[in-house]
mmCIF file of N, CA, C and O in Angstrom:
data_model
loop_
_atom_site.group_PDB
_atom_site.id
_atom_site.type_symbol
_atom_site.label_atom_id
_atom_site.label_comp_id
_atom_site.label_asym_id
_atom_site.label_seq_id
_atom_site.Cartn_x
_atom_site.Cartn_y
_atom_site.Cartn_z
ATOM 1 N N UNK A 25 146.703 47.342 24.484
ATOM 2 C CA UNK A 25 146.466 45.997 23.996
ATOM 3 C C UNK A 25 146.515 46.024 22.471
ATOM 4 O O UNK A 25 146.022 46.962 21.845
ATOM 5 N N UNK A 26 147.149 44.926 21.837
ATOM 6 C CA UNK A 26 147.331 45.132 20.334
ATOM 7 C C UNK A 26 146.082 44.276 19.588
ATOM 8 O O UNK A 26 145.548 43.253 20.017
ATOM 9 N N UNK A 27 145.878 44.768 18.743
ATOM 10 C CA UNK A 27 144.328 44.126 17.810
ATOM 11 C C UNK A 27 144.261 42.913 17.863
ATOM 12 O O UNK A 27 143.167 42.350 17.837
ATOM 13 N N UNK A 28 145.592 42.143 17.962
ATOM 14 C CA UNK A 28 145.075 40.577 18.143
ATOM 15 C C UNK A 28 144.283 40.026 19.566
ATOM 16 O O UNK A 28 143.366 39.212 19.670
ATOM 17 N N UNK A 29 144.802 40.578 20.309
ATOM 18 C CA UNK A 29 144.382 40.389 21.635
ATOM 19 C C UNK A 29 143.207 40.569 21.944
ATOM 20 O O UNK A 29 142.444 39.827 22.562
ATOM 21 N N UNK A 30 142.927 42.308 21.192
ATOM 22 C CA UNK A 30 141.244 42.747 20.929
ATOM 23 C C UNK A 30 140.427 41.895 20.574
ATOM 24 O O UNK A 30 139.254 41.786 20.932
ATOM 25 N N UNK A 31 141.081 41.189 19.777
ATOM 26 C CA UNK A 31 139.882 40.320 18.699
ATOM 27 C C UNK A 31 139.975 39.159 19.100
ATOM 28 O O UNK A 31 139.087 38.475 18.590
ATOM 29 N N UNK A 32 140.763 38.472 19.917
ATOM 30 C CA UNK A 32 141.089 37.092 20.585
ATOM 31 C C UNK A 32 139.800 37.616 21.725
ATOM 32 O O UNK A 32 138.683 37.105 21.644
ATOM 33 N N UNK A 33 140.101 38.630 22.715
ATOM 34 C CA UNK A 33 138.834 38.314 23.488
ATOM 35 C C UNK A 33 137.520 38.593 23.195
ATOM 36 O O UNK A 33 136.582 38.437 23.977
ATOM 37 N N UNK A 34 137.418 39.201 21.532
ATOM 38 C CA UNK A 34 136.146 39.644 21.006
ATOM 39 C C UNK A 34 135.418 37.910 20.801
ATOM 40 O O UNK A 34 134.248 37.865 21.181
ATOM 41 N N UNK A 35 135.731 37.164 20.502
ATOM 42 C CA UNK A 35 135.410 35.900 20.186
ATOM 43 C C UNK A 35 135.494 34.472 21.232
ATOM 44 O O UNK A 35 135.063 33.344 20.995
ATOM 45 N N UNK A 36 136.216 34.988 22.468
ATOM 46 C CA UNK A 36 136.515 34.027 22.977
ATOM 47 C C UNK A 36 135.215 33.410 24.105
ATOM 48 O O UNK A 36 135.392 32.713 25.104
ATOM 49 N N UNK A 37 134.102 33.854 23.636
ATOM 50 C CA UNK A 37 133.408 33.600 24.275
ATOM 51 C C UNK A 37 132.380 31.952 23.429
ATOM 52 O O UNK A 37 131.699 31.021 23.860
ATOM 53 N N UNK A 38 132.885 32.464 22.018
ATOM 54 C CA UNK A 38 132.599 30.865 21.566
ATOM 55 C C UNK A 38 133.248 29.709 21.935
ATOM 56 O O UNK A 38 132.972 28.680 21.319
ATOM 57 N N UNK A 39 134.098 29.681 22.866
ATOM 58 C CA UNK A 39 134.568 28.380 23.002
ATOM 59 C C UNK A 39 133.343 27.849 24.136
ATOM 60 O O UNK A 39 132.828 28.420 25.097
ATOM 61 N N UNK A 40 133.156 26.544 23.563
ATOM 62 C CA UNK A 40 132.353 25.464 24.534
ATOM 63 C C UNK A 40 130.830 25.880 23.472
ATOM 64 O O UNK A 40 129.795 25.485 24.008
ATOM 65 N N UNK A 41 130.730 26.217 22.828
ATOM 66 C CA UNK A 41 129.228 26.149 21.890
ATOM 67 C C UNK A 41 129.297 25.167 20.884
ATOM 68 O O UNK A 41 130.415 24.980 20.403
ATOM 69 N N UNK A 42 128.402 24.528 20.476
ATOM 70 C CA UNK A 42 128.607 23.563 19.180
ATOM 71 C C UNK A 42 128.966 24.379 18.227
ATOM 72 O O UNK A 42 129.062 25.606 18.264
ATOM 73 N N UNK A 43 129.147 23.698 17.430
ATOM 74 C CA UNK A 43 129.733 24.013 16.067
ATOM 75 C C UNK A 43 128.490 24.734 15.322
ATOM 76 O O UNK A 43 128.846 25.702 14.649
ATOM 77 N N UNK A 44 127.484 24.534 15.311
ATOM 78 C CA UNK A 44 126.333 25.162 14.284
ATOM 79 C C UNK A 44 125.849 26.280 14.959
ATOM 80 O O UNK A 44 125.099 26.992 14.291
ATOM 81 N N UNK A 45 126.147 26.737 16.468
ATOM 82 C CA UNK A 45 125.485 27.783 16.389
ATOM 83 C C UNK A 45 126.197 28.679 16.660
ATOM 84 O O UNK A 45 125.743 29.823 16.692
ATOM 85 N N UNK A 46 127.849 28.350 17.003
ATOM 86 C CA UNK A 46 129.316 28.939 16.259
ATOM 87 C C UNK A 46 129.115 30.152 15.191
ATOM 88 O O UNK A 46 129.254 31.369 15.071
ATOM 89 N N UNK A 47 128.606 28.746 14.360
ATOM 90 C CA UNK A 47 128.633 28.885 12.622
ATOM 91 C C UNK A 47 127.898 30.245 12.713
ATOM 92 O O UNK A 47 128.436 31.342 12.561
ATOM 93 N N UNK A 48 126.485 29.999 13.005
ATOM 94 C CA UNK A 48 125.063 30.917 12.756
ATOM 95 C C UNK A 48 126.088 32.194 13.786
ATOM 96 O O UNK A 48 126.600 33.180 13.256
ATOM 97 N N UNK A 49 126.158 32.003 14.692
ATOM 98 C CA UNK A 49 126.316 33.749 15.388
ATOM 99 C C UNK A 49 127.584 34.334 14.095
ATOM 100 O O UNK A 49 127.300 35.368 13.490
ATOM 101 N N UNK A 50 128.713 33.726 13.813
ATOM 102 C CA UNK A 50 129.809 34.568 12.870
ATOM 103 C C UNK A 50 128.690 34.512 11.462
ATOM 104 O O UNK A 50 128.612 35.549 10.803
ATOM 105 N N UNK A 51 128.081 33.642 11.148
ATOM 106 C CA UNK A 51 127.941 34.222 9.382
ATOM 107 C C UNK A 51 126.536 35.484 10.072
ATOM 108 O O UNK A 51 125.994 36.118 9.166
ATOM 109 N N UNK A 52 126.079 35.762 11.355
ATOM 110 C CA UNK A 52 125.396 36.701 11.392
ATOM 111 C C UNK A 52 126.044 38.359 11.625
ATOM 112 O O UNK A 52 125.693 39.537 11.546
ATOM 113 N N UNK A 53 127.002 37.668 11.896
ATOM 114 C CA UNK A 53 127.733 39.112 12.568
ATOM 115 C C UNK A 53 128.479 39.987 10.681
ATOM 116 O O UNK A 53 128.665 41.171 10.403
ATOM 117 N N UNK A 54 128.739 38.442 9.655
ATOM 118 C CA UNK A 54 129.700 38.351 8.441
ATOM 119 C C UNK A 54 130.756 38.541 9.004
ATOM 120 O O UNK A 54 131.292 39.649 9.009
ATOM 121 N N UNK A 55 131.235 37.538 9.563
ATOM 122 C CA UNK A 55 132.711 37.424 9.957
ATOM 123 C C UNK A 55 133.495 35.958 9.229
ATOM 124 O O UNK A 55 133.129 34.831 9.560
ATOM 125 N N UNK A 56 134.595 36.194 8.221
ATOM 126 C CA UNK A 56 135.184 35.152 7.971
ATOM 127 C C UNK A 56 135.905 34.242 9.049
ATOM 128 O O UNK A 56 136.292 34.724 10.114
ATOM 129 N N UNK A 57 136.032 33.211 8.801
ATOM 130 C CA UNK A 57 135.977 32.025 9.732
ATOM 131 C C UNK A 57 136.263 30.689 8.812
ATOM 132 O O UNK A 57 135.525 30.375 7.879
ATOM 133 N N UNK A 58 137.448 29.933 9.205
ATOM 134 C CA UNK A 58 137.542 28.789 8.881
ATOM 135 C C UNK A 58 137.696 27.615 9.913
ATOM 136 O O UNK A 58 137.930 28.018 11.052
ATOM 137 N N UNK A 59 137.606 26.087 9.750
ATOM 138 C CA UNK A 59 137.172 25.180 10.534
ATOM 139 C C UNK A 59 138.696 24.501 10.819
ATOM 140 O O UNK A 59 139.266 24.147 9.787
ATOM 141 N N UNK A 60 139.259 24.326 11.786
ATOM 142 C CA UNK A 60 139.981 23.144 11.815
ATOM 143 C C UNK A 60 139.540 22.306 12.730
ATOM 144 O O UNK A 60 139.041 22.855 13.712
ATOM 145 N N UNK A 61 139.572 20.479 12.729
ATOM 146 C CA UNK A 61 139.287 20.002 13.585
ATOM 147 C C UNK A 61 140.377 19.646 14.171
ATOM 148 O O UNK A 61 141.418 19.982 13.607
ATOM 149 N N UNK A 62 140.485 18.824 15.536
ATOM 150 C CA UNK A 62 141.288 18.545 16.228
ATOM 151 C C UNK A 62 141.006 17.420 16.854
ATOM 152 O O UNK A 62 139.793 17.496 17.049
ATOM 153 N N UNK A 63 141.447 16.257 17.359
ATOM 154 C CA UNK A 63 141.181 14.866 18.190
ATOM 155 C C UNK A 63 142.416 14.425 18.969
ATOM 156 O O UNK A 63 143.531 14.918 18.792
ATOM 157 N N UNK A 64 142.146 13.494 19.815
ATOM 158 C CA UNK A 64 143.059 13.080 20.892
ATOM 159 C C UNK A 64 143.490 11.832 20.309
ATOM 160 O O UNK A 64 142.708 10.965 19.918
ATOM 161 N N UNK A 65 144.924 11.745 20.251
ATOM 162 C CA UNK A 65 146.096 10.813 19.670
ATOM 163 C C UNK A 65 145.315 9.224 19.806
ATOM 164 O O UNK A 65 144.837 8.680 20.802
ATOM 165 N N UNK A 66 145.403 8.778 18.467
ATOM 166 C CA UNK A 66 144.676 7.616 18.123
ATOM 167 C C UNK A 66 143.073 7.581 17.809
ATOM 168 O O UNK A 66 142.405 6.615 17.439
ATOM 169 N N UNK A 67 142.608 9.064 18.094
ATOM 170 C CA UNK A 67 141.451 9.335 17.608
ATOM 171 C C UNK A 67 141.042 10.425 16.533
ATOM 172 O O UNK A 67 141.432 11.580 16.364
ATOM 173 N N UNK A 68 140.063 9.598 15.830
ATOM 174 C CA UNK A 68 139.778 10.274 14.385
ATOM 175 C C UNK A 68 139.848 11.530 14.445
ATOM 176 O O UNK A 68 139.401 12.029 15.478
ATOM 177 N N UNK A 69 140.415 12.456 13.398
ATOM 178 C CA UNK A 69 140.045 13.888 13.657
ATOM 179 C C UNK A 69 139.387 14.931 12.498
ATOM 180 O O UNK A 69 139.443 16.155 12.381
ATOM 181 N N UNK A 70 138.606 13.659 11.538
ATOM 182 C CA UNK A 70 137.552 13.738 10.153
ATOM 183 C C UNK A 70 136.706 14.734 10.611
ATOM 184 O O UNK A 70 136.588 14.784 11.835
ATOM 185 N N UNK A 71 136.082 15.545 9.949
ATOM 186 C CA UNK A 71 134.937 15.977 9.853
ATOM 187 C C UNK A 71 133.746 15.302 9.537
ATOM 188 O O UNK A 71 132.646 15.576 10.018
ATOM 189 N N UNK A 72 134.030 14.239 8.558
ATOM 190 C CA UNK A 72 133.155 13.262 7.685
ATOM 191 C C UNK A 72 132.991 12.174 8.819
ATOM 192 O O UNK A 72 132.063 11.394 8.604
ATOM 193 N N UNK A 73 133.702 11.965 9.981
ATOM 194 C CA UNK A 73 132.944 10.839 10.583
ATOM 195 C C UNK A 73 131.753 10.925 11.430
ATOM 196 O O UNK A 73 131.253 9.957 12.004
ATOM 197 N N UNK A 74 131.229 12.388 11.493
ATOM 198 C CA UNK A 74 130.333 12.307 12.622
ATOM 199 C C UNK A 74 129.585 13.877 11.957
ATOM 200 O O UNK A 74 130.408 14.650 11.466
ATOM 201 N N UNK A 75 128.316 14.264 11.941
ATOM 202 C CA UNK A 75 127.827 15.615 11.496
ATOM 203 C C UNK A 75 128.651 16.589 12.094
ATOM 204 O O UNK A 75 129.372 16.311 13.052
ATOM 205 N N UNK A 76 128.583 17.894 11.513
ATOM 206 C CA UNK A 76 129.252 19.261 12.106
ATOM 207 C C UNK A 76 128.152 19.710 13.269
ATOM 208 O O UNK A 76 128.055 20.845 13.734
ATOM 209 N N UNK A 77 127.285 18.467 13.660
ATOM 210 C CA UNK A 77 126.093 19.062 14.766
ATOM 211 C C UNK A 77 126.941 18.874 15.829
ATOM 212 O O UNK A 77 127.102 19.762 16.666
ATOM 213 N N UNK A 78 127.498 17.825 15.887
ATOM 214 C CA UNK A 78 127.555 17.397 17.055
ATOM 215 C C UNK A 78 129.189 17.647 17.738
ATOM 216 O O UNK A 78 129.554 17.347 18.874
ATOM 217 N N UNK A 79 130.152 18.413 16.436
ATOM 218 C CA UNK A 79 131.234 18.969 17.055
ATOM 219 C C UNK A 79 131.120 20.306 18.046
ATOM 220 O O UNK A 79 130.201 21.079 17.776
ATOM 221 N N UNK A 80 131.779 20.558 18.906
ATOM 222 C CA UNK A 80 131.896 21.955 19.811
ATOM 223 C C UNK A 80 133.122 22.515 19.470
ATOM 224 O O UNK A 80 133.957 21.907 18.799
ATOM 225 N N UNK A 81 133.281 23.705 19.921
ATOM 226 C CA UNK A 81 134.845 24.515 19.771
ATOM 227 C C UNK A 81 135.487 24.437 21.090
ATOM 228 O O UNK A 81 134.947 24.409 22.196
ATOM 229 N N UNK A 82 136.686 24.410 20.794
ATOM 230 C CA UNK A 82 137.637 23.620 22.007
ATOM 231 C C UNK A 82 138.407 25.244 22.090
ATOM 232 O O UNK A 82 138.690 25.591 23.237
ATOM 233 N N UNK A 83 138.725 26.150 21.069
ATOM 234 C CA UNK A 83 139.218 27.144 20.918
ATOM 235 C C UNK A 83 139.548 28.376 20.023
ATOM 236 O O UNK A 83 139.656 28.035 18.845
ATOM 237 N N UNK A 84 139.658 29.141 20.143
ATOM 238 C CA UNK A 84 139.596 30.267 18.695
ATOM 239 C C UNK A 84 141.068 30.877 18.222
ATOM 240 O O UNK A 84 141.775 31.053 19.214
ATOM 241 N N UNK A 85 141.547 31.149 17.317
ATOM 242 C CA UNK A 85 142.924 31.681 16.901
ATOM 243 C C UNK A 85 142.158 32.966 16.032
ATOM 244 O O UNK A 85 141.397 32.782 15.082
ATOM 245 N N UNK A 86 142.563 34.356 16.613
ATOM 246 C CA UNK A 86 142.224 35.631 16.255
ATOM 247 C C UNK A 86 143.248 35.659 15.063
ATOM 248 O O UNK A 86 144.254 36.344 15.247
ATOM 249 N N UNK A 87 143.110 34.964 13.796
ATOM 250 C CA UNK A 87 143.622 35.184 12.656
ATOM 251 C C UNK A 87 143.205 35.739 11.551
ATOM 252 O O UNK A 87 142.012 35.529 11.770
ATOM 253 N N UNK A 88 143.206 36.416 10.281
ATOM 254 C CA UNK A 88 142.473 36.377 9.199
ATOM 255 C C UNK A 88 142.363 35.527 8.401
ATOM 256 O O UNK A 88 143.519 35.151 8.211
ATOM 257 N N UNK A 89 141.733 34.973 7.806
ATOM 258 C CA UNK A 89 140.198 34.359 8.785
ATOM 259 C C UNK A 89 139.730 33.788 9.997
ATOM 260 O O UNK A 89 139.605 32.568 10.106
ATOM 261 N N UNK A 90 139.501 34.464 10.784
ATOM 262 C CA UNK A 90 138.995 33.641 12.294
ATOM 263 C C UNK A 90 139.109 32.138 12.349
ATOM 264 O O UNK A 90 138.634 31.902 11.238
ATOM 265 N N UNK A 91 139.393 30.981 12.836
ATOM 266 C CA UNK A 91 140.032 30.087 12.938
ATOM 267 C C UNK A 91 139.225 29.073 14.540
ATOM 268 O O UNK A 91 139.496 28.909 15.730
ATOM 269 N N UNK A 92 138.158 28.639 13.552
ATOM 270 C CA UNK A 92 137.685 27.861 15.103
ATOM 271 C C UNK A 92 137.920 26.246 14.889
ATOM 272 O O UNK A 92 137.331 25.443 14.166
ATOM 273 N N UNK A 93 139.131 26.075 15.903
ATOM 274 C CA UNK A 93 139.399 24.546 16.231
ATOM 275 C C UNK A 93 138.338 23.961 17.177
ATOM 276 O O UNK A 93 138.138 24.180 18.372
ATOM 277 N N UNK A 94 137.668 23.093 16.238
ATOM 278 C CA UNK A 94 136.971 22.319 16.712
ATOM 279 C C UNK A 94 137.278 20.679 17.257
ATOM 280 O O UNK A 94 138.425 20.265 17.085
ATOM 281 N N UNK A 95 136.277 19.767 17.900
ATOM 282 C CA UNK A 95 136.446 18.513 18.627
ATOM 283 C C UNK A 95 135.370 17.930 18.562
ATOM 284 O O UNK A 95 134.379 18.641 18.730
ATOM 285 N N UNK A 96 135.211 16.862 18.374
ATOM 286 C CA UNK A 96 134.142 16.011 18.541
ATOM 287 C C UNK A 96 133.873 15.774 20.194
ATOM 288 O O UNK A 96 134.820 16.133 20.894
ATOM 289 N N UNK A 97 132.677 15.201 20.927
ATOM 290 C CA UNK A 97 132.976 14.992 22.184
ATOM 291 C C UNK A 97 133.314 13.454 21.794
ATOM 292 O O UNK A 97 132.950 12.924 20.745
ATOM 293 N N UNK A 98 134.261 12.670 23.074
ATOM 294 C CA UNK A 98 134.235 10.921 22.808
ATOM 295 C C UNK A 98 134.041 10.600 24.109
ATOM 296 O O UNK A 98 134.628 11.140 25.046
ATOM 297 N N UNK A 99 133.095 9.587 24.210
ATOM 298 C CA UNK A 99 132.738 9.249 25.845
ATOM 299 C C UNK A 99 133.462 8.179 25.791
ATOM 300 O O UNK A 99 133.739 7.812 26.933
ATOM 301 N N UNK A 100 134.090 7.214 24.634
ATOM 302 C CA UNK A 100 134.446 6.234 25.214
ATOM 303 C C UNK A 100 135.642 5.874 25.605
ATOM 304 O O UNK A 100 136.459 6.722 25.245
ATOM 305 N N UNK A 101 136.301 4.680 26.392
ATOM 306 C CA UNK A 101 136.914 4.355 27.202
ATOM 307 C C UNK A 101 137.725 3.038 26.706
ATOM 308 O O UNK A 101 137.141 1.954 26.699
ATOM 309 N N UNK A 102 139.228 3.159 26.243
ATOM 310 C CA UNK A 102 139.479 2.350 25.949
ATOM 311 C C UNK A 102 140.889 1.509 26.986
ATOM 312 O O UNK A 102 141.309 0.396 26.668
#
């Protein structure tokens, strides 16, 4: 197995955790890590519209810097 793969399933266990305690387990481990968000077509995909509490990780990219795409949840129904 080649190191990306290593390190793709070293992390892949954050997907489905919020975003803050994401955050807290990598800055405990000191693992670099950057944020992208992500949203569903016609929906916002800001960071600024809603706290970083209440985003989750949808998925991880084993890159340098670790790479957690995040999502807001949206219940509503249009």
């Amino acid at each position: 197995m080649s190191e990306v793969g290593a390190s793709t399933t070293q992390w892949d266990f954050l997907v489905g955790y919020p975003l803050d305690q994401a955050k807290q387990v990598l800055q405990e481990e000191a693992v670099p890590y950057r944020l992208q968000f992500t949203a569903a077509p016609g929906k916002g995909s800001s960071e600024e519209e809603t706290s970083e509490g209440d985003a989750f990780i949808i998925a991880v990219r084993a890159l340098e810097p670790l790479v957690l795409i995040c999502a807001y949840p949206d219940w509503n129904v249009s």
